[in-house]
Tab-separated table of C-alpha atoms and ligand atoms in Angstrom:
chain	number	residue	atom	x	y	z
L	1	MET	CA	11.663	19.933	7.719
L	2	LYS	CA	9.487	17.399	9.686
L	3	LYS	CA	10.609	13.718	9.467
L	4	ILE	CA	7.929	11.380	7.884
L	5	ARG	CA	7.296	9.084	11.383
L	6	LYS	CA	3.764	7.764	10.561
L	7	ALA	CA	2.078	5.869	7.995
L	8	VAL	CA	-1.687	5.160	7.289
L	9	PHE	CA	-2.854	1.908	5.903
L	10	PRO	CA	-6.503	2.091	4.851
L	11	VAL	CA	-7.565	-1.584	4.953
L	12	ALA	CA	-11.346	-1.080	5.289
L	13	GLY	CA	-12.476	-1.767	1.757
L	14	LEU	CA	-14.534	-4.677	1.043
L	15	GLY	CA	-12.296	-6.546	-1.390
L	16	THR	CA	-15.174	-7.406	-3.753
L	17	ARG	CA	-12.864	-8.226	-6.611
L	18	PHE	CA	-11.436	-11.110	-4.611
L	19	LEU	CA	-14.659	-12.776	-3.614
L	20	PRO	CA	-15.604	-15.324	-2.462
L	21	ALA	CA	-12.172	-15.494	-0.628
L	22	THR	CA	-12.913	-12.178	0.939
L	23	LYS	CA	-16.137	-12.965	2.079
L	24	ALA	CA	-15.056	-13.709	5.493
L	25	SER	CA	-11.276	-13.109	5.626
L	26	PRO	CA	-9.555	-9.816	4.917
L	27	LYS	CA	-8.042	-9.624	1.385
L	28	GLU	CA	-5.036	-8.148	3.238
L	29	MET	CA	-4.249	-11.537	4.930
L	30	LEU	CA	-4.060	-13.433	1.611
L	31	PRO	CA	-0.599	-14.822	1.477
L	32	LEU	CA	1.823	-14.536	-1.083
L	33	VAL	CA	3.842	-17.818	-0.561
L	34	ASP	CA	3.630	-17.675	3.129
L	35	LYS	CA	3.437	-14.117	4.018
L	36	PRO	CA	0.076	-11.903	4.312
L	37	MET	CA	0.231	-9.095	1.587
L	38	ILE	CA	-0.219	-6.607	4.404
L	39	GLN	CA	3.259	-7.919	5.987
L	40	TYR	CA	5.098	-6.986	2.721
L	41	VAL	CA	3.786	-3.477	2.806
L	42	VAL	CA	4.413	-2.979	6.702
L	43	GLU	CA	7.824	-4.142	6.396
L	44	GLU	CA	8.356	-1.850	3.231
L	45	ALA	CA	7.072	1.118	5.573
L	46	ILE	CA	9.417	0.055	8.453
L	47	ALA	CA	12.323	-0.497	6.187
L	48	SER	CA	11.473	3.174	4.911
L	49	GLY	CA	11.888	4.540	8.561
L	50	ILE	CA	8.339	4.549	9.532
L	51	GLU	CA	7.869	4.410	13.375
L	52	GLU	CA	4.178	4.170	13.799
L	53	ILE	CA	1.461	2.481	11.714
L	54	ILE	CA	-2.105	3.650	11.826
L	55	LEU	CA	-4.312	0.847	10.139
L	56	ILE	CA	-7.755	2.099	9.241
L	57	THR	CA	-9.988	-1.186	9.437
L	58	GLY	CA	-13.632	-2.084	9.471
L	59	ARG	CA	-15.784	-4.939	10.141
L	60	GLY	CA	-14.182	-8.695	9.331
L	61	LYS	CA	-10.755	-7.311	9.423
L	62	ASN	CA	-9.815	-8.585	12.958
L	63	ALA	CA	-7.472	-11.108	11.397
L	64	ILE	CA	-5.114	-8.367	10.717
L	65	GLU	CA	-4.950	-7.142	14.288
L	66	ASP	CA	-4.331	-10.582	15.467
L	67	HIS	CA	-1.623	-10.966	13.086
L	68	PHE	CA	0.479	-7.990	14.348
L	69	ASP	CA	-0.284	-8.852	18.032
L	70	ASN	CA	1.511	-11.490	20.290
L	71	ALA	CA	0.401	-14.872	19.868
L	72	ILE	CA	0.711	-16.204	23.503
L	73	GLU	CA	-0.527	-19.545	23.242
L	74	LEU	CA	1.185	-20.335	19.703
L	75	GLU	CA	4.467	-18.862	21.375
L	76	GLN	CA	4.036	-21.255	24.345
L	77	LEU	CA	3.677	-24.102	22.046
L	78	LEU	CA	6.420	-23.315	19.750
L	79	LYS	CA	8.582	-22.958	22.847
L	80	GLU	CA	7.644	-26.342	24.172
L	81	LYS	CA	8.090	-27.819	20.947
L	82	ASN	CA	11.724	-26.131	20.770
L	83	LYS	CA	10.811	-24.607	17.217
L	84	LEU	CA	12.658	-21.530	17.821
L	85	GLU	CA	13.123	-20.211	14.627
L	86	GLU	CA	9.423	-20.205	14.124
L	87	LEU	CA	9.104	-18.530	17.362
L	88	LYS	CA	11.506	-15.785	16.647
L	89	MET	CA	9.645	-15.381	13.126
L	90	ILE	CA	6.034	-14.756	14.772
L	91	LYS	CA	7.526	-12.602	17.646
L	92	ASP	CA	9.417	-10.429	15.361
L	93	ILE	CA	6.056	-9.640	13.564
L	94	SER	CA	4.595	-8.034	16.829
L	95	ASP	CA	7.749	-6.479	17.713
L	96	MET	CA	8.096	-4.670	14.385
L	97	CYS	CA	6.785	-1.298	15.433
L	98	ASP	CA	3.557	0.387	16.991
L	99	PHE	CA	0.246	-0.268	15.614
L	100	VAL	CA	-2.750	2.003	16.021
L	101	TYR	CA	-6.260	0.865	14.821
L	102	ILE	CA	-8.869	2.894	14.046
L	103	ARG	CA	-12.395	1.968	12.762
L	104	GLN	CA	-13.859	3.130	9.354
L	105	LYS	CA	-17.715	2.365	10.303
L	106	GLU	CA	-18.487	2.474	6.776
L	107	PRO	CA	-16.593	2.206	3.682
L	108	LEU	CA	-16.964	5.580	2.315
L	109	GLY	CA	-14.240	5.937	0.090
L	110	LEU	CA	-10.364	5.993	0.344
L	111	GLY	CA	-10.458	9.740	1.016
L	112	HIS	CA	-12.827	9.058	3.999
L	113	ALA	CA	-10.525	6.323	5.537
L	114	ILE	CA	-7.568	8.757	5.260
L	115	LEU	CA	-9.776	11.302	6.834
L	116	ARG	CA	-10.212	8.940	9.982
L	117	ALA	CA	-6.567	9.231	10.631
L	118	LYS	CA	-6.616	12.938	11.266
L	119	ASN	CA	-6.100	12.783	14.945
L	120	ALA	CA	-3.769	10.015	15.120
L	121	ILE	CA	-1.680	11.907	12.688
L	122	GLY	CA	-1.714	15.693	14.069
L	123	PRO	CA	0.052	18.447	12.212
L	124	GLU	CA	2.956	16.589	10.313
L	125	PRO	CA	3.427	15.164	6.873
L	126	PHE	CA	2.880	11.538	6.741
L	127	ALA	CA	2.670	8.350	4.515
L	128	VAL	CA	0.038	6.586	2.636
L	129	LEU	CA	0.305	2.977	1.810
L	130	LEU	CA	-2.159	0.756	0.052
L	131	GLY	CA	-1.934	-2.928	0.583
L	132	ASP	CA	-3.092	-3.833	-2.723
L	133	ASP	CA	-0.029	-2.592	-4.549
L	134	ILE	CA	3.001	-4.740	-3.554
L	135	ILE	CA	6.307	-3.356	-4.858
L	136	TYR	CA	9.320	-5.621	-4.759
L	137	SER	CA	12.706	-3.750	-4.635
L	138	ASP	CA	16.245	-5.377	-4.213
L	139	GLY	CA	17.318	-1.940	-3.478
L	140	VAL	CA	15.759	1.265	-1.627
L	141	PRO	CA	12.179	0.330	-0.733
L	142	ALA	CA	9.556	2.206	-2.796
L	143	LEU	CA	8.455	4.559	-0.046
L	144	LYS	CA	12.091	5.437	1.158
L	145	GLN	CA	12.500	6.802	-2.607
L	146	LEU	CA	9.213	8.781	-1.923
L	147	ILE	CA	10.837	10.104	1.335
L	148	THR	CA	13.804	11.144	-0.449
L	149	VAL	CA	11.877	13.061	-2.849
L	150	TYR	CA	9.933	14.890	0.184
L	151	GLU	CA	13.270	15.453	1.715
L	152	GLU	CA	14.547	17.356	-1.152
L	153	THR	CA	11.265	19.376	-1.914
L	154	GLY	CA	9.114	19.612	1.325
L	155	SER	CA	6.384	18.919	-0.564
L	156	SER	CA	3.615	16.112	-1.055
L	157	VAL	CA	4.835	13.065	-3.257
L	158	ILE	CA	3.137	10.541	-5.076
L	159	ALA	CA	4.228	7.172	-6.468
L	160	VAL	CA	3.662	7.038	-10.242
L	161	GLU	CA	4.317	4.348	-12.955
L	162	LYS	CA	4.400	4.634	-16.614
L	163	ILE	CA	1.464	2.429	-17.941
L	164	PRO	CA	0.541	1.401	-21.545
L	165	ARG	CA	-2.147	3.849	-22.809
L	166	SER	CA	-4.312	0.499	-23.319
L	167	LYS	CA	-4.240	-0.086	-19.755
L	168	ILE	CA	-4.592	3.370	-18.351
L	169	SER	CA	-8.166	3.642	-17.726
L	170	SER	CA	-8.050	1.496	-15.112
L	171	TYR	CA	-5.872	3.993	-12.879
L	172	GLY	CA	-5.623	7.594	-11.485
L	173	VAL	CA	-3.641	9.443	-14.017
L	174	VAL	CA	-1.297	12.628	-13.431
L	175	ASP	CA	-1.317	15.536	-15.567
L	176	THR	CA	2.052	16.927	-15.399
L	177	GLU	CA	3.921	20.231	-15.379
L	178	TRP	CA	6.961	18.632	-16.391
L	179	GLU	CA	8.400	15.162	-16.395
L	180	LYS	CA	12.003	13.716	-15.844
L	181	ASP	CA	13.537	10.309	-16.006
L	182	ASP	CA	12.801	9.646	-12.230
L	183	SER	CA	10.306	12.216	-11.194
L	184	CYS	CA	7.635	14.822	-12.400
L	185	LYS	CA	5.550	17.639	-10.911
L	186	ILE	CA	2.002	17.007	-10.693
L	187	ARG	CA	-0.767	19.950	-11.586
L	188	GLY	CA	-3.808	17.502	-11.497
L	189	LEU	CA	-5.180	14.106	-11.275
L	190	VAL	CA	-7.857	12.312	-13.373
L	191	GLU	CA	-9.461	9.104	-11.957
L	192	LYS	CA	-9.777	6.435	-14.647
L	193	PRO	CA	-9.849	8.640	-17.740
L	194	ALA	CA	-10.789	7.202	-21.080
L	195	GLU	CA	-7.545	6.068	-23.196
L	196	ASP	CA	-7.727	9.190	-25.301
L	197	LYS	CA	-8.606	11.695	-22.529
L	198	ALA	CA	-5.749	10.544	-20.120
L	199	PRO	CA	-3.382	13.649	-19.656
L	200	SER	CA	-0.188	11.374	-19.570
L	201	GLU	CA	0.786	7.773	-19.225
L	202	LEU	CA	1.838	8.148	-15.615
L	203	ALA	CA	-0.633	6.154	-13.226
L	204	VAL	CA	-0.851	6.754	-9.387
L	205	ILE	CA	0.368	3.792	-7.294
L	206	GLY	CA	-0.705	3.167	-3.821
L	207	ARG	CA	2.383	5.099	-1.921
L	208	TYR	CA	1.906	8.839	-0.900
L	209	ILE	CA	3.719	11.313	1.385
L	210	LEU	CA	1.072	13.953	2.083
L	211	THR	CA	0.954	17.038	4.013
L	212	PRO	CA	-1.472	17.558	6.763
L	213	LYS	CA	-3.347	20.133	4.835
L	214	ILE	CA	-5.092	17.098	3.070
L	215	PHE	CA	-7.173	16.512	5.896
L	216	GLU	CA	-8.624	19.948	5.829
L	217	LEU	CA	-9.441	19.495	2.287
L	218	LEU	CA	-10.832	15.815	2.509
L	219	GLU	CA	-13.267	17.279	5.190
L	220	ASN	CA	-14.800	19.719	2.697
L	221	VAL	CA	-14.543	18.008	-0.866
L	222	GLU	CA	-17.710	17.158	-2.547
L	223	ARG	CA	-18.781	13.634	-2.087
L	224	ASP	CA	-19.101	11.811	-5.475
L	225	LYS	CA	-22.255	10.138	-6.819
L	226	SER	CA	-22.163	7.181	-4.317
L	227	GLY	CA	-21.707	9.685	-1.604
L	228	GLU	CA	-18.016	8.567	-1.064
L	229	ILE	CA	-15.067	10.860	-0.320
L	230	GLN	CA	-12.350	10.318	-2.906
L	231	LEU	CA	-8.881	10.819	-2.079
L	232	THR	CA	-8.304	12.006	-5.913
L	233	ALA	CA	-10.779	14.880	-5.198
L	234	GLY	CA	-8.626	15.983	-2.312
L	235	LEU	CA	-5.302	15.657	-4.110
L	236	ASN	CA	-6.675	17.691	-6.878
L	237	GLU	CA	-7.326	20.652	-4.427
L	238	LEU	CA	-3.986	20.071	-2.715
L	239	CYS	CA	-1.813	20.411	-5.864
L	240	ALA	CA	-3.559	23.577	-6.592
L	241	LEU	CA	-2.600	24.964	-3.115
L	242	GLU	CA	0.869	23.463	-2.726
L	243	ASP	CA	3.580	21.749	-4.914
L	244	MET	CA	3.182	18.123	-5.472
L	245	TYR	CA	5.682	15.657	-6.995
L	246	GLY	CA	5.554	12.359	-8.848
L	247	CYS	CA	8.171	9.814	-8.112
L	248	LYS	CA	8.873	7.172	-10.649
L	249	PHE	CA	10.117	4.554	-8.257
L	250	SER	CA	12.176	1.710	-9.196
L	251	GLY	CA	10.999	-1.852	-8.394
L	252	LYS	CA	8.385	-4.042	-9.607
L	253	ARG	CA	4.836	-3.258	-8.829
L	254	TYR	CA	2.188	-5.867	-8.588
L	255	ASP	CA	-1.578	-5.023	-8.521
L	256	ALA	CA	-2.488	-7.976	-5.864
L	257	GLY	CA	-5.905	-6.500	-5.428
L	258	ASN	CA	-7.120	-8.276	-8.419
L	259	LYS	CA	-6.900	-12.042	-9.307
L	260	LEU	CA	-4.593	-12.151	-12.072
L	261	GLY	CA	-2.286	-9.525	-10.620
L	262	PHE	CA	-2.326	-11.943	-7.353
L	263	LEU	CA	-1.397	-14.911	-9.226
L	264	MET	CA	1.623	-13.024	-11.188
L	265	ALA	CA	2.849	-11.773	-7.646
L	266	THR	CA	2.361	-15.520	-6.117
L	267	VAL	CA	4.548	-16.793	-8.940
L	268	GLU	CA	7.299	-14.240	-8.935
L	269	TYR	CA	7.718	-14.347	-5.240
L	270	GLY	CA	7.695	-18.164	-5.537
L	271	LEU	CA	10.495	-18.140	-7.962
L	272	ARG	CA	12.542	-15.598	-5.908
L	273	ARG	CA	12.561	-17.981	-2.887
L	274	LYS	CA	16.094	-19.733	-2.171
L	275	GLU	CA	14.669	-22.792	-0.615
L	276	PHE	CA	12.523	-23.903	-3.641
L	277	GLY	CA	13.012	-21.125	-6.303
L	278	ASP	CA	15.004	-23.457	-8.671
L	279	GLU	CA	12.569	-26.439	-8.217
L	280	PHE	CA	9.430	-24.204	-8.925
L	281	ARG	CA	11.104	-22.681	-11.934
L	282	ASN	CA	11.967	-26.240	-13.220
L	283	TYR	CA	8.255	-27.069	-12.434
L	284	ILE	CA	6.875	-24.209	-14.536
L	285	LYS	CA	9.162	-24.774	-17.281
L	286	ALA	CA	8.035	-28.529	-17.534
L	287	LEU	CA	4.340	-27.500	-17.848
L	288	ASN	CA	2.966	-28.397	-21.251
L	289	LEU	CA	1.255	-24.902	-21.672
P	1	UTP	P1	-10.065	-0.482	-3.554
P	1	UTP	O1	-11.464	-0.036	-4.134
P	1	UTP	O2	-9.115	-0.566	-4.510
P	1	UTP	O3	-10.142	-1.560	-2.750
P	1	UTP	O4	-9.687	0.498	-2.430
P	1	UTP	P2	-11.266	-2.648	-2.026
P	1	UTP	O5	-12.480	-1.871	-1.794
P	1	UTP	O6	-10.901	-3.305	-0.915
P	1	UTP	O7	-11.520	-3.756	-3.337
P	1	UTP	P3	-12.751	-4.013	-4.272
P	1	UTP	O8	-12.143	-2.885	-5.139
P	1	UTP	O9	-14.013	-4.043	-3.843
P	1	UTP	O10	-12.067	-5.286	-4.927
P	1	UTP	C1	-8.188	0.789	-2.491
P	1	UTP	C2	-7.679	0.713	-1.142
P	1	UTP	O11	-8.651	1.654	0.069
P	1	UTP	C3	-8.944	1.029	0.956
P	1	UTP	C4	-8.998	-0.378	0.535
P	1	UTP	O12	-9.021	-1.352	1.882
P	1	UTP	C5	-7.893	-0.530	-0.324
P	1	UTP	O13	-6.671	-0.743	0.641
P	1	UTP	N1	-10.515	1.602	1.428
P	1	UTP	C6	-11.295	1.927	0.132
P	1	UTP	C7	-10.803	1.734	2.596
P	1	UTP	O14	-10.113	1.713	3.559
P	1	UTP	N2	-12.071	2.505	2.848
P	1	UTP	C8	-12.921	2.522	1.787
P	1	UTP	O15	-14.214	3.092	2.084
P	1	UTP	C9	-12.613	2.140	0.516
């Protein structure tokens, strides 16, 4: 069985839910406490064994490339000021792994963004991580949990999470052949179903292991009404041809692509910080809410 070595990070979306912050800077660079969101997800990928990260970028996303590159002047300055801890911190970011950048010239959908990675991936199964979904885990990283299911089954795997029915219509939802405590077998997917039409309460979360068959399928799926290539359309065809599993990962997931979810993540990541977590907790408790 081929090892999962490469991961695709589609970051070419416009981030309209986060305007005006995203007018001139990428959503992925918004910090949770002091680290850009994208870095949390890159660290999850690396902790899961990923060796090469392919970022699908678009206009206005240069800050992401700069963030994972060397920062010669800053490094020099920190050296001169003897700020060695900070120096190590920023050098570690660029040394994390190999980064490859591919442009998606127009935001024509998540499926289209992933298709841009076809040549860079080649004939091997690969991971996809969406930077909006931040998953905190103090045990096995979420992507690693998916990779374990892939290693057991040799099939595509999608991260799924049980969501209350009242909220299910904001998600892609899986239709299952069977469901266990930690996994399920997927027979289809529905994008944003009405509450009473949802085939299950298991929502698709932004972590995937996909076989390379997905590229051929995405190339041929029908575009949606807005002319976009949707990943869900490709996944539906993939699970008609090959087995596909859902992984009910353990870990706390934040939908940091919208303002409320981002705020919740900020508070919780702040509370987890050793340096000021207690002081922050006391501050929140003392707020006269
Ligand atoms: P979303 O639609 O959730 O994110 O796409 P968005 O477009 O960035 O933000 P909103 O909805 O306008 O607020 C899910 C993921 O797919 C990527 C996005 O960057 C995000 O990580 N994406 C989406 C692309 O890379 N290209 C696209 O054409 C569309």
